[in-house]
């Protein structure tokens, strides 16, 4: 069995510390914790491989820009024969306050009740939309890292493509271990277990 964890962001040093790149930041820390080398480059992706018992997994960052994240998801899911509901996506979520995060599990075939909470809030994420469009499904697990939302007169793009403030960086750092733990629980146990542990 192969599973996939994606961290979303924009490639390039100029975007490194932007709010929109928190998925990259968390995935890099997760790779370090799990001892996975992120050094394989294929088809506009960079990824590393790991093993946990009989399960293999990939940690991946798309090297497309955010709006084309789905290309990387589709390529890797097709190439490695990964089911959509075995994909976990870590991304920046404007619908969640800074210092919080939210786990939305994929619905499994044996889950007769399904996932009744909305996949996203009113502020949509272009990387998530690209993945949904490319996979022709929204049935993947999401871990939305809260970045807050723009001021009333601030353009969304300007907000996303700006660096975190010092206070925001501190809040993200304070919860980064919990986000990584949630991602590991989702990967190695189940997304529902991660949701039950961490969602308010």
Coordinates of N, CA and C in Angstrom, one line a residue:
X1 N 0.8 -1.2 0.0 CA 0.0 0.0 0.0 C 0.9 1.2 0.0
X2 N 0.5 2.2 -0.8 CA 1.2 3.5 -0.9 C 0.3 4.6 -0.6
X3 N 0.8 5.5 0.3 CA 0.0 6.7 0.6 C 0.9 8.0 0.3
X4 N 0.2 9.1 0.2 CA 0.8 10.4 -0.2 C 0.5 11.5 0.7
X5 N 1.5 12.2 1.2 CA 1.2 13.5 1.9 C 1.8 14.6 1.1
X6 N 1.0 15.6 0.7 CA 1.5 16.8 0.0 C 1.4 18.0 0.9
X7 N 2.5 18.8 0.8 CA 2.5 20.1 1.4 C 2.5 21.2 0.3
X8 N 1.5 22.1 0.3 CA 1.4 23.0 -0.8 C 2.1 24.3 -0.6
X9 N 2.6 24.9 -1.7 CA 3.3 26.1 -1.6 C 3.8 26.5 -3.0
X10 N 4.5 27.6 -3.1 CA 5.1 28.1 -4.3 C 6.6 27.9 -4.3
X11 N 7.2 27.4 -5.3 CA 8.7 27.2 -5.3 C 9.4 28.5 -5.5
X12 N 10.6 28.5 -5.0 CA 11.5 29.7 -5.1 C 11.7 30.4 -3.8
X13 N 12.9 30.9 -3.6 CA 13.3 31.6 -2.4 C 12.5 32.8 -2.1
X14 N 12.0 33.5 -3.1 CA 11.2 34.7 -2.8 C 9.9 34.4 -2.2
X15 N 9.4 33.2 -2.2 CA 8.1 32.8 -1.6 C 8.3 32.1 -0.3
X16 N 9.5 31.8 0.1 CA 9.8 30.8 1.1 C 9.0 31.1 2.4
X17 N 9.0 32.3 2.9 CA 8.3 32.6 4.2 C 6.9 33.2 4.1
X18 N 6.3 33.1 2.9 CA 5.0 33.7 2.8 C 3.9 32.8 3.4
X19 N 2.8 33.4 3.7 CA 1.7 32.7 4.3 C 1.3 31.5 3.5
X20 N 1.3 31.7 2.1 CA 0.8 30.7 1.2 C 1.7 29.5 1.2
X21 N 2.9 29.5 1.9 CA 3.9 28.4 1.8 C 3.9 27.6 3.1
X22 N 2.9 27.8 4.0 CA 3.0 27.1 5.2 C 2.9 25.6 5.0
X23 N 2.3 25.1 4.0 CA 2.2 23.7 3.7 C 3.6 23.1 3.4
X24 N 4.4 23.9 2.6 CA 5.8 23.5 2.4 C 6.6 23.4 3.8
X25 N 6.4 24.5 4.6 CA 7.1 24.6 5.9 C 6.8 23.3 6.7
X26 N 5.5 23.0 6.9 CA 5.2 21.9 7.7 C 5.7 20.6 7.2
X27 N 5.6 20.4 5.8 CA 6.0 19.1 5.2 C 7.5 19.0 5.4
X28 N 8.3 20.0 5.3 CA 9.8 20.0 5.5 C 10.1 19.5 6.9
X29 N 9.3 20.0 7.9 CA 9.5 19.6 9.3 C 9.1 18.2 9.5
X30 N 8.0 17.8 8.9 CA 7.6 16.4 9.0 C 8.6 15.4 8.4
X31 N 9.2 15.8 7.3 CA 10.2 15.0 6.6 C 11.4 14.8 7.6
X32 N 11.8 15.9 8.2 CA 12.9 15.9 9.1 C 12.6 15.0 10.3
X33 N 11.4 15.1 10.9 CA 11.0 14.2 12.0 C 11.0 12.8 11.7
X34 N 10.6 12.4 10.4 CA 10.5 11.0 10.0 C 11.8 10.5 9.4
X35 N 12.8 11.4 9.2 CA 14.0 11.0 8.6 C 13.9 10.7 7.1
X36 N 13.0 11.4 6.4 CA 12.8 11.2 5.0 C 13.6 12.3 4.2
X37 N 14.4 11.9 3.3 CA 15.2 12.8 2.5 C 14.3 13.3 1.3
X38 N 14.1 14.6 1.3 CA 13.3 15.2 0.2 C 14.3 15.5 -1.0
X39 N 14.6 14.5 -1.8 CA 15.7 14.8 -2.8 C 15.4 14.2 -4.1
X40 N 14.2 13.5 -4.3 CA 13.9 12.9 -5.6 C 13.1 14.0 -6.4
X41 N 13.5 14.3 -7.6 CA 12.8 15.2 -8.4 C 12.3 14.5 -9.7
X42 N 10.9 14.7 -9.9 CA 10.3 14.1 -11.1 C 9.1 14.9 -11.4
X43 N 9.0 15.3 -12.7 CA 7.7 15.9 -13.3 C 7.3 17.0 -12.4
X44 N 8.1 18.0 -12.1 CA 7.7 19.2 -11.4 C 7.3 18.9 -9.9
X45 N 7.9 17.9 -9.4 CA 7.7 17.6 -7.9 C 9.1 17.3 -7.3
X46 N 9.1 17.5 -6.0 CA 10.2 17.0 -5.2 C 9.6 16.2 -4.1
X47 N 10.2 15.0 -3.8 CA 9.6 14.1 -2.8 C 10.6 13.2 -2.2
X48 N 10.2 12.6 -1.1 CA 11.0 11.5 -0.5 C 10.1 10.3 -0.2
X49 N 10.7 9.2 0.0 CA 10.0 8.0 0.3 C 10.3 7.4 1.7
X50 N 9.2 6.9 2.3 CA 9.4 6.3 3.6 C 8.6 5.0 3.7
X51 N 8.9 4.3 4.8 CA 8.2 3.0 5.1 C 7.8 2.9 6.5
X52 N 6.6 2.4 6.8 CA 6.1 2.2 8.1 C 5.4 0.9 8.1
X53 N 6.1 -0.1 8.7 CA 5.5 -1.5 8.6 C 5.5 -1.9 7.2
X54 N 4.3 -2.4 6.7 CA 4.1 -2.8 5.3 C 3.7 -1.6 4.4
X55 N 3.4 -0.5 5.0 CA 3.0 0.6 4.3 C 4.1 1.5 3.8
X56 N 4.1 1.9 2.5 CA 5.0 2.9 2.0 C 4.3 4.2 1.8
X57 N 5.1 5.3 1.9 CA 4.5 6.6 1.8 C 5.4 7.6 1.1
X58 N 4.9 8.6 0.5 CA 5.6 9.7 -0.1 C 5.3 11.0 0.6
X59 N 6.3 11.8 0.8 CA 6.1 13.2 1.2 C 6.5 14.0 0.0
X60 N 5.6 14.9 -0.4 CA 5.8 15.6 -1.7 C 5.5 17.0 -1.7
X61 N 6.3 17.8 -2.4 CA 6.0 19.2 -2.6 C 5.9 19.5 -4.1
X62 N 4.8 20.0 -4.6 CA 4.7 20.3 -6.0 C 5.6 21.5 -6.3
X63 N 6.3 21.4 -7.5 CA 7.2 22.5 -7.9 C 6.5 23.3 -9.0
X64 N 5.2 23.0 -9.3 CA 4.4 23.9 -10.1 C 4.1 25.1 -9.1
X65 N 3.5 26.1 -9.7 CA 3.0 27.1 -8.8 C 1.6 26.6 -8.2
X66 N 1.2 27.3 -7.1 CA 0.1 26.8 -6.3 C -1.1 26.5 -7.2
X67 N -1.5 27.3 -8.1 CA -2.7 27.1 -8.9 C -2.7 25.9 -9.8
X68 N -1.5 25.2 -9.9 CA -1.4 24.0 -10.7 C -1.0 22.8 -9.8
X69 N -1.2 22.9 -8.5 CA -0.9 21.8 -7.6 C -1.5 20.5 -8.0
X70 N -2.6 20.5 -8.7 CA -3.3 19.3 -9.1 C -2.5 18.5 -10.1
X71 N -1.7 19.1 -10.9 CA -0.8 18.4 -11.9 C 0.1 17.4 -11.1
X72 N 0.7 17.9 -10.0 CA 1.6 17.0 -9.2 C 0.8 15.9 -8.6
X73 N -0.4 16.2 -8.1 CA -1.2 15.2 -7.4 C -1.6 14.1 -8.4
X74 N -2.1 14.5 -9.5 CA -2.5 13.5 -10.5 C -1.4 12.7 -11.1
X75 N -0.2 13.3 -11.3 CA 0.9 12.6 -11.8 C 1.3 11.5 -10.8
X76 N 1.5 11.9 -9.5 CA 2.0 11.0 -8.5 C 0.9 9.9 -8.2
X77 N -0.3 10.3 -8.1 CA -1.4 9.3 -7.9 C -1.5 8.3 -9.0
X78 N -1.3 8.7 -10.2 CA -1.4 7.8 -11.4 C -0.1 6.9 -11.4
X79 N 1.0 7.6 -11.3 CA 2.3 6.9 -11.4 C 2.5 5.8 -10.3
X80 N 2.1 6.1 -9.1 CA 2.3 5.2 -8.0 C 1.1 4.5 -7.6
X81 N 0.0 4.6 -8.4 CA -1.3 3.9 -8.1 C -1.8 4.2 -6.7
X82 N -1.9 5.5 -6.3 CA -2.4 5.9 -5.0 C -3.8 6.2 -5.1
X83 N -4.6 5.7 -4.2 CA -6.1 6.0 -4.2 C -6.2 7.4 -3.7
X84 N -7.3 8.1 -4.2 CA -7.5 9.5 -3.8 C -7.7 9.6 -2.2
X85 N -8.4 8.6 -1.6 CA -8.7 8.7 -0.2 C -7.5 8.3 0.6
X86 N -6.3 8.0 0.0 CA -5.1 7.8 0.7 C -4.1 9.0 0.5
X87 N -4.7 10.1 0.1 CA -3.9 11.4 -0.1 C -4.2 12.3 1.0
X88 N -3.2 12.9 1.6 CA -3.3 13.9 2.7 C -2.7 15.2 2.2
X89 N -3.4 16.3 2.2 CA -2.9 17.6 1.8 C -2.8 18.6 2.9
X90 N -1.6 19.2 3.1 CA -1.4 20.2 4.1 C -1.3 21.5 3.4
X91 N -2.1 22.5 3.9 CA -2.2 23.8 3.1 C -2.5 24.9 4.1
X92 N -2.4 26.1 3.6 CA -2.8 27.3 4.3 C -4.3 27.6 4.2
X93 N -4.9 27.8 5.3 CA -6.4 27.9 5.4 C -6.8 29.3 5.9
X94 N -7.4 30.1 5.1 CA -7.8 31.4 5.5 C -9.1 31.4 6.3
X95 N -9.7 30.2 6.4 CA -11.0 30.1 7.2 C -10.7 29.7 8.6
X96 N -9.4 29.5 9.0 CA -9.0 29.1 10.3 C -8.1 30.2 10.9
X97 N -8.3 30.6 12.2 CA -7.4 31.6 12.8 C -5.9 31.1 12.9
X98 N -5.0 32.0 12.9 CA -3.6 31.7 13.1 C -3.5 31.1 14.5
X99 N -2.7 30.0 14.5 CA -2.5 29.3 15.8 C -3.4 28.1 16.0
X100 N -4.3 27.9 14.9 CA -5.2 26.7 14.9 C -5.0 26.0 13.6
X101 N -5.5 24.7 13.6 CA -5.5 24.0 12.4 C -6.7 23.0 12.4
X102 N -7.1 22.5 11.3 CA -8.3 21.7 11.1 C -8.0 20.5 10.3
X103 N -8.5 19.3 10.7 CA -8.3 18.1 10.0 C -9.7 17.7 9.4
X104 N -9.8 17.5 8.1 CA -11.0 17.1 7.4 C -10.7 15.7 6.7
X105 N -11.1 14.6 7.3 CA -10.8 13.3 6.8 C -11.5 13.0 5.4
X106 N -10.9 12.2 4.6 CA -11.5 11.6 3.4 C -12.6 10.7 3.9
X107 N -13.6 10.5 3.1 CA -14.7 9.5 3.5 C -14.2 8.1 2.9
X108 N -14.2 7.2 3.8 CA -13.8 5.8 3.4 C -15.1 5.0 3.0
X109 N -14.9 4.0 2.1 CA -16.1 3.2 1.6 C -16.9 2.6 2.8
X110 N -16.2 2.3 3.9 CA -16.9 1.6 5.0 C -17.5 2.6 6.0
X111 N -17.4 3.9 5.6 CA -17.9 4.9 6.5 C -19.4 5.3 6.1
X112 N -20.4 4.6 6.7 CA -21.7 4.8 6.3 C -22.3 6.2 6.6
X113 N -21.7 6.9 7.5 CA -22.2 8.2 7.9 C -21.5 9.3 7.0
X114 N -20.3 9.1 6.6 CA -19.6 10.1 5.7 C -19.1 11.2 6.6
X115 N -18.6 12.2 5.9 CA -18.0 13.3 6.6 C -19.0 14.5 6.4
X116 N -19.6 14.9 7.4 CA -20.7 15.8 7.3 C -20.3 17.3 7.4
X117 N -19.0 17.5 7.7 CA -18.6 18.9 7.8 C -18.2 19.4 6.4
X118 N -18.3 20.7 6.2 CA -17.9 21.2 4.9 C -16.4 21.0 4.6
X119 N -16.0 20.8 3.4 CA -14.6 20.6 3.0 C -13.8 21.9 3.3
X120 N -14.4 23.0 2.9 CA -13.7 24.3 3.1 C -14.7 25.4 3.6
X121 N -14.2 26.5 4.0 CA -15.1 27.6 4.4 C -15.3 28.5 3.2
X122 N -15.8 29.7 3.4 CA -16.1 30.6 2.3 C -14.9 31.1 1.5
X123 N -13.7 31.1 2.1 CA -12.5 31.6 1.4 C -11.9 30.4 0.7
X124 N -11.9 30.3 -0.6 CA -11.5 29.1 -1.3 C -10.0 29.1 -1.5
X125 N -9.4 28.0 -1.7 CA -8.0 27.8 -1.8 C -7.7 27.3 -3.2
X126 N -6.9 28.0 -4.0 CA -6.7 27.6 -5.4 C -5.9 26.3 -5.6
X127 N -5.0 26.1 -4.7 CA -4.3 24.8 -4.8 C -5.2 23.6 -4.5
X128 N -6.1 23.7 -3.5 CA -7.1 22.7 -3.3 C -8.0 22.5 -4.4
X129 N -8.5 23.6 -5.0 CA -9.4 23.5 -6.2 C -8.7 22.8 -7.3
X130 N -7.4 23.1 -7.6 CA -6.6 22.5 -8.6 C -6.5 21.0 -8.4
X131 N -6.3 20.5 -7.2 CA -6.2 19.1 -6.9 C -7.6 18.4 -7.1
X132 N -8.6 19.1 -6.7 CA -10.0 18.5 -6.9 C -10.3 18.4 -8.4
X133 N -9.9 19.4 -9.1 CA -10.2 19.4 -10.6 C -9.4 18.3 -11.3
X134 N -8.1 18.2 -10.9 CA -7.2 17.2 -11.5 C -7.6 15.8 -11.2
X135 N -7.9 15.5 -9.9 CA -8.3 14.2 -9.5 C -9.7 13.8 -9.7
X136 N -10.5 14.9 -10.1 CA -12.0 14.7 -10.3 C -12.6 14.1 -9.1
X137 N -12.2 14.6 -7.9 CA -12.7 14.1 -6.6 C -12.2 15.1 -5.6
X138 N -13.1 15.3 -4.5 CA -12.6 16.0 -3.4 C -12.4 15.1 -2.1
X139 N -12.4 13.8 -2.4 CA -12.3 12.9 -1.3 C -10.9 12.5 -0.9
X140 N -10.2 13.6 -0.5 CA -8.8 13.4 0.1 C -8.8 14.1 1.4
X141 N -7.9 13.7 2.3 CA -7.8 14.3 3.6 C -7.1 15.7 3.6
X142 N -7.7 16.6 4.3 CA -7.1 18.0 4.3 C -6.7 18.3 5.7
X143 N -5.5 18.9 5.8 CA -5.1 19.5 7.1 C -4.8 21.0 6.8
X144 N -5.8 21.8 7.2 CA -5.7 23.3 6.9 C -5.1 24.0 8.1
X145 N -3.9 24.6 7.8 CA -3.2 25.4 8.8 C -3.7 26.8 8.8
X146 N -4.2 27.3 9.9 CA -4.8 28.6 9.9 C -3.8 29.7 9.7
X147 N -4.2 30.6 8.8 CA -3.4 31.8 8.6 C -4.2 33.1 8.7
X148 N -5.4 32.9 9.2 CA -6.3 34.1 9.3 C -6.8 34.6 8.0
X149 N -7.4 35.7 7.9 CA -7.9 36.2 6.6 C -7.5 37.7 6.5
X150 N -7.6 38.2 5.2 CA -7.1 39.5 5.0 C -8.0 40.6 5.6
X151 N -7.5 41.7 5.8 CA -8.3 42.9 6.2 C -9.3 43.2 5.2
X152 N -10.3 44.0 5.6 CA -11.5 44.2 4.7 C -11.1 44.8 3.3
X153 N -10.1 45.7 3.3 CA -9.7 46.4 2.1 C -8.4 45.8 1.5
X154 N -8.0 44.6 1.9 CA -6.8 44.0 1.5 C -7.0 42.9 0.4
X155 N -6.3 43.0 -0.7 CA -6.4 41.9 -1.7 C -6.0 40.6 -1.1
X156 N -6.7 39.5 -1.5 CA -6.3 38.2 -1.0 C -4.9 37.8 -1.5
X157 N -4.6 38.1 -2.7 CA -3.3 37.7 -3.2 C -2.2 38.4 -2.5
X158 N -2.4 39.7 -2.1 CA -1.4 40.5 -1.4 C -1.2 39.9 0.0
X159 N -2.3 39.4 0.6 CA -2.3 38.8 1.9 C -1.5 37.5 1.9
X160 N -1.8 36.7 0.9 CA -1.2 35.3 0.8 C 0.3 35.4 0.5
X161 N 0.6 36.4 -0.4 CA 2.0 36.5 -0.8 C 2.8 37.5 0.0
X162 N 2.5 37.5 1.3 CA 3.3 38.4 2.2 C 3.8 37.5 3.3
X163 N 4.9 37.9 3.9 CA 5.5 37.0 4.9 C 4.7 37.1 6.2
X164 N 4.8 36.1 7.0 CA 4.1 36.1 8.3 C 4.7 37.2 9.2
X165 N 3.9 37.8 10.0 CA 4.4 38.7 11.0 C 5.2 37.9 12.1
X166 N 5.9 38.6 12.9 CA 6.7 38.0 14.0 C 5.7 37.2 14.9
X167 N 4.6 37.8 15.2 CA 3.6 37.1 16.1 C 3.0 35.9 15.4
X168 N 2.7 36.0 14.1 CA 2.2 34.9 13.4 C 3.2 33.7 13.3
X169 N 4.4 34.1 13.1 CA 5.5 33.0 13.0 C 5.6 32.3 14.4
X170 N 5.5 33.0 15.5 CA 5.5 32.4 16.8 C 4.4 31.4 17.0
X171 N 3.2 31.9 16.6 CA 2.0 31.0 16.7 C 2.1 29.8 15.9
X172 N 2.6 29.9 14.6 CA 2.8 28.7 13.8 C 3.8 27.8 14.4
X173 N 4.9 28.3 14.9 CA 5.9 27.5 15.5 C 5.4 26.8 16.7
X174 N 4.5 27.4 17.5 CA 4.0 26.8 18.7 C 3.1 25.6 18.4
X175 N 2.4 25.6 17.2 CA 1.5 24.5 16.9 C 2.1 23.5 15.9
X176 N 3.3 23.8 15.4 CA 3.8 23.0 14.3 C 4.0 21.5 14.7
X177 N 4.4 21.2 15.9 CA 4.6 19.8 16.4 C 3.2 19.1 16.4
X178 N 2.2 19.9 16.8 CA 0.8 19.3 16.8 C 0.3 19.0 15.4
X179 N 0.6 19.9 14.5 CA 0.2 19.6 13.1 C 0.9 18.4 12.5
X180 N 2.2 18.3 12.8 CA 3.0 17.2 12.3 C 2.5 15.9 13.0
X181 N 2.2 15.9 14.2 CA 1.6 14.8 14.9 C 0.3 14.4 14.3
X182 N -0.6 15.3 14.0 CA -1.9 15.1 13.4 C -1.7 14.4 12.0
X183 N -0.7 15.0 11.2 CA -0.4 14.4 9.9 C 0.1 13.0 10.0
X184 N 0.9 12.7 11.0 CA 1.5 11.3 11.2 C 0.4 10.4 11.6
X185 N -0.5 10.8 12.5 CA -1.7 10.0 12.9 C -2.6 9.7 11.7
X186 N -2.8 10.7 10.9 CA -3.6 10.6 9.7 C -3.0 9.6 8.8
X187 N -1.7 9.6 8.7 CA -0.9 8.8 7.7 C -0.8 7.3 8.3
X188 N -0.4 7.2 9.5 CA -0.1 5.9 10.0 C -1.2 5.2 10.7
X189 N -2.2 5.9 11.2 CA -3.4 5.3 11.9 C -4.6 5.6 11.0
X190 N -5.2 6.7 11.2 CA -6.4 7.1 10.3 C -6.6 8.6 10.4
X191 N -7.1 9.2 9.3 CA -7.4 10.6 9.4 C -8.5 10.9 10.5
X192 N -9.4 10.0 10.7 CA -10.4 10.2 11.7 C -9.8 10.3 13.1
X193 N -8.8 9.5 13.3 CA -8.2 9.5 14.6 C -7.5 10.9 14.8
X194 N -6.9 11.4 13.8 CA -6.3 12.7 13.9 C -7.3 13.8 14.1
X195 N -8.4 13.7 13.4 CA -9.5 14.7 13.6 C -10.0 14.6 15.1
X196 N -10.2 13.4 15.6 CA -10.8 13.2 16.9 C -9.8 13.8 18.0
X197 N -8.6 13.7 17.7 CA -7.6 14.1 18.7 C -7.4 15.7 18.7
X198 N -7.5 16.3 17.5 CA -7.1 17.7 17.4 C -8.2 18.7 17.1
X199 N -9.3 18.2 16.4 CA -10.3 19.2 16.1 C -11.1 19.6 17.3
X200 N -11.4 20.9 17.5 CA -12.2 21.3 18.6 C -13.6 20.8 18.6

